């Protein structure tokens, strides 16, 4: 298109200047058109032009004309090279913009019309203060660009610390010529363009609109981003100042605007915010991007008369110059996420301002929303920006997983409504006989009551005309009380009465905090089967589905690391922080530093000084609250001696570098140790040591413990793997603390002043949101999820009263959202960052694989373990005995050594035979489940047992690579490796045969029963080989071996059931009813089981020998376990009849071990048990020791600062100030009555820092996030020795617990999960597979999983059937979308159920469901008609439809008459209606793939659950035997005890989630005189502290750390497959598979 001036409109925008103007050229001409002669006037840009920046440095003069386009948008550096395109910068290139600005700091020049003055920047550059100023300026500029980001640049393009380009430009030096060359030849003069903008914003403001250009000029100023950053910081500071003072009844929250300077400051800030947003909207548009039109490309014409310049310009016609990208302001304002947050914040502020001025009270939602802009500061550091970018990349997958899990949330909530609506309204009410006032028991829910006549009556309903009368169930209130329906707890906010309340409770259940309160209430109000609802929901959500969040974050962050070659948490490439120089002072830059003789001596004495530190720490641990003065003096002197000793050491280490002393500071450990020595010496000065601050300064003495930890090589290796360079962990910790702080700022505006400091029963409320500090602690409590439901329930109860129900719901949503974000995303990022440090480099993986292949490709013949161990025959002289050919055992595989006949036997037939026998070797014969399959003909029965180590190594060779035991690299060379495996196995068999031939008596069982003995052969027919394959003898009979195994395992199960029934509580009841009997029925049955297991033992010994035979009984570790269990049964049988008062606790506990034999039921269960507790034991041990090493310093520090300060009086009245006031009695309110209670001065319930043992125990308990909130509250109330604590008297003591929770709890839990996952991946081989191999194997797994739907060979000819056929085959289309919408509507209809719904609504819902079911029936009929029954039944989804729809029809029709419908029918109808919703998984590709992922993880999850269940049973029996008669403690109820198996299992499930496990543990440490101690065990109700600590702590470690980590590993392992096939490397999707013409033949 030609313009009036003859130039093309395609010429890009260029700004030209007059020689008298101090403006810069903002656009270059391509290098191919430019002259390189600096004096050539035809060159459009002359090197004589110096760099100017009107926005920062230039001095405006009256005769100067101001630029329309800011210089920083595209600026040119005045160097001698005109064709260097790096001299031109785009606005979107933020890092180059910033670096160019830094260059201008180095070259400062000012132009004047009348004089030329050039300032040499070298003098300023050499000034230290100026360098610091430049460094600070760069930091602020980078931070402001990341935070404000006016250019809307993506996060990954924001400037980062250490940008190589920026560093390169920062260090570049401008030439003297370019600095000083003000050429006399003036530059060409051009007319600047009218606009740099495009399109029309808001359809009003064109690119040349003066208003839009004015706003653009303001926003383009380089200082505007820094100014807005300071505004955001000022906004946060004002909010913190406003919320600093604690709100109380005497200091209420301000409700009048203008009563503080904060209001005026915020008003000014938000006025500027508003102007900024208006300017950005005018410049870039609001929602719709500005249209691109020709007006944005303005005329370019020459103002100079020189023809050369015209020629140069004409050469550029039609070309797009590279300097400017016009995409900067083409993006509308609302198309950036942070901009949307800004708009919400600004609008909310003005709404809140209007409401406040109008006097509207308790509407603080908008005030809270106005603080949202503070979250922009999360990107103030480059690490935070990197983490946000990583989260943004993972957002799509996280959204898919969230949608998938939300579906289950909705389903579980719907089931909760259907089963438990109205349940929480029923409570026991004490009926006043006088009729004055009844009293409702606050914590006793019920389902009925016992009348005066002894009959059971249902609860009293508020519905006068129910469709069906209620029936008594659950807990029955005793005589004198009635069960009456009232209101729900917490102001009617906690219930299953509607979908919203039910989803809140489902989230509480998923977060596993205080979920048992809901469980116990439901058990009291409904039937016992309600337990299944909670237990199954808990396992499905917490242990299964929610771990998908871990899998997503770990997988995506690993992918980011793979593609970007740097961490997903930092761009730093620093080395591991502990990977310092060897010996800490002998290496520098990977070169040896020559040290003198003293250095060599000090290196040898290093561990001596480490031992001194250990002794010093040990002596510190001897300090107690009541340490005698002499002992305290000894501890102080010892500390002084060790401090001086370490001071001498550091001096000697310094002189060991003589004469190059500066090398001492090159090792980071030297610098840190020197700092510790200086500080620890200073605090030994008497004035400091005697001051109150000394206990806090002892942290520097305790910090020396790091030298002890890293002195242990295994611990140092683990610590290096966990910490890495610390940069990622540090960035993540800072990021989380910033989120926590900004969330506290927001929630303070919402809830400040709503929650009182004490509840209705005068108990203190810890988290009241009364000030910013308390708000921060409250948000950190939500982050840790410790007792977070208390905060939620307090908000429900008090905000709904002091504010409104709507505001309480909004606050509850915020609290739930933040808890979910913290626990399911932020905490899981710790796992990702630690896993990142555990990852093996790709090059290292290749090395490991090559080494593994080399070992497997060239196997060496090893001496058989049987011959080398437990074999005394190797010391005897060989007595070979010839064998007749007819006597050679049929099971002999290769009676000669492989090395003699290998080449001779290697032909095609032998290879085929090896492949065939390979499967037989891989299958173990002692697997009961496998025996069942063989018995019914599902498995070939010709294969014998194998060597146990062979099984561990190769048994899963043909399964998925991730489940293999050790050798995962077998898949690419499976045939070759299979042959080598068989050869190695046959070689061992040949060696055994040779050895037996040399020692004939070696094969005799018990030295007297030969292999040909008839009895021995019969025994061998009954049992498989105990160890390896039998060389001589017979193979087990499939039939008789199966029957014998079935009988034995039935006896094992029966003996376990017997142990679960005959608990001490049962025995006590039995003896009380029948009197004492020496030989009871359960003793006789135990005797029978002992006889049966003894017979099994004898049969196995006769079949294979006991110890000194090739297949001896004792060579199998599981047989050793069986023998030990048998011995414990005999111990119980012998002691019980002879011990009238019951045997010792340890003898009774042995009864639990019989459940270990259940592990042999399945090989997969056995392998899972092996992975968890045997193969992973070394790493778990390392993690445990490292965790304890982390707790010990905190315990020592806690003793120093809190010892003896936690004592308080149980009377919290104001009259108690010191311990001497705590005497006599006081009136304590119990329910509705006052009871006199003696005053006691003591530590809080079972915890203190009075000695090392107590401190270590309390910190270990806090690792599980249980109870630390209450301990922190007590620490914050410290007022001094022997003084009554006062709330928040020492609130800054909470920092100790914040640090410990963040460093300790998060670190330890993350460490265990990471170690377990790493161990799991290492043992399975996944850790050593490269990314390409993982993708290939995942694709192979996908192809194996694909099973296209079968179709008829011919399409039906009937038009109706043809139409049905098309619908059944076509997976996309109108009908398909309609059915998807109906299924969605089905879920919505299910969600509309609520308590006390009118009858007409229930009837309407039933009719709607009946109509939907009719449509579903038609759909199923169409599929059946179109496909035919044979094809229809081949698809599992079709069978599912048929069963569910049929069941729904059968149960819905009777439900139309609810008065005559049984409860069973109603519940079945509700169940079938819920099952219909599962069909939605088939309609969505992402959800379908996630559903398949969940289904694919079922086998390993089942195996893990099976192992866990066995451990459950073992611990349940031990708990019942040891604590079955112990009295209830403060936490004991009819639901929390170890009396019977069901309550014991339920209590163990509770403790497996960490729910108050430590308080229950302390209940069972009770001893005399607080219990009845009797020599008769059945008459004693005391506990045992050693047993309680052992059982509870071991169970906590097993369940909360090890088993839970295995669940994370299994789910993550399955999800990695889904992630790979759903990523960029996937070329197969469902639609493409459906297009393939599969037919049924």
Coordinates of C-alpha atoms in Angstrom, one line a residue, residues 87 169 181 263-264 278 371 481 548 643 1026 1180 1222 1292 1324 1331 1345 1441 1458 1505 1552 1597 1606:
X87 CA 23.2 -3.0 20.2
X169 CA 27.2 -7.2 28.9
X181 CA 34.1 10.4 19.3
X263 CA -6.3 4.7 56.0
X264 CA -5.0 7.8 54.3
X278 CA -6.6 2.7 33.9
X371 CA -4.6 -7.3 49.9
X481 CA -31.5 -39.5 79.4
X548 CA -1.3 -38.2 42.6
X643 CA 35.7 -24.5 73.8
X1026 CA 12.8 -75.8 51.3
X1180 CA 15.7 -46.6 56.3
X1222 CA -1.0 -23.1 93.8
X1292 CA 8.5 -14.9 70.2
X1324 CA 13.3 -52.0 41.0
X1331 CA 14.7 -40.9 30.0
X1345 CA -2.6 -52.2 27.6
X1441 CA -23.8 -50.5 32.3
X1458 CA -41.0 -44.6 50.5
X1505 CA -2.3 -53.2 51.6
X1552 CA -1.6 -44.8 61.3
X1597 CA 7.5 -45.1 62.2
X1606 CA 5.6 -46.8 49.9

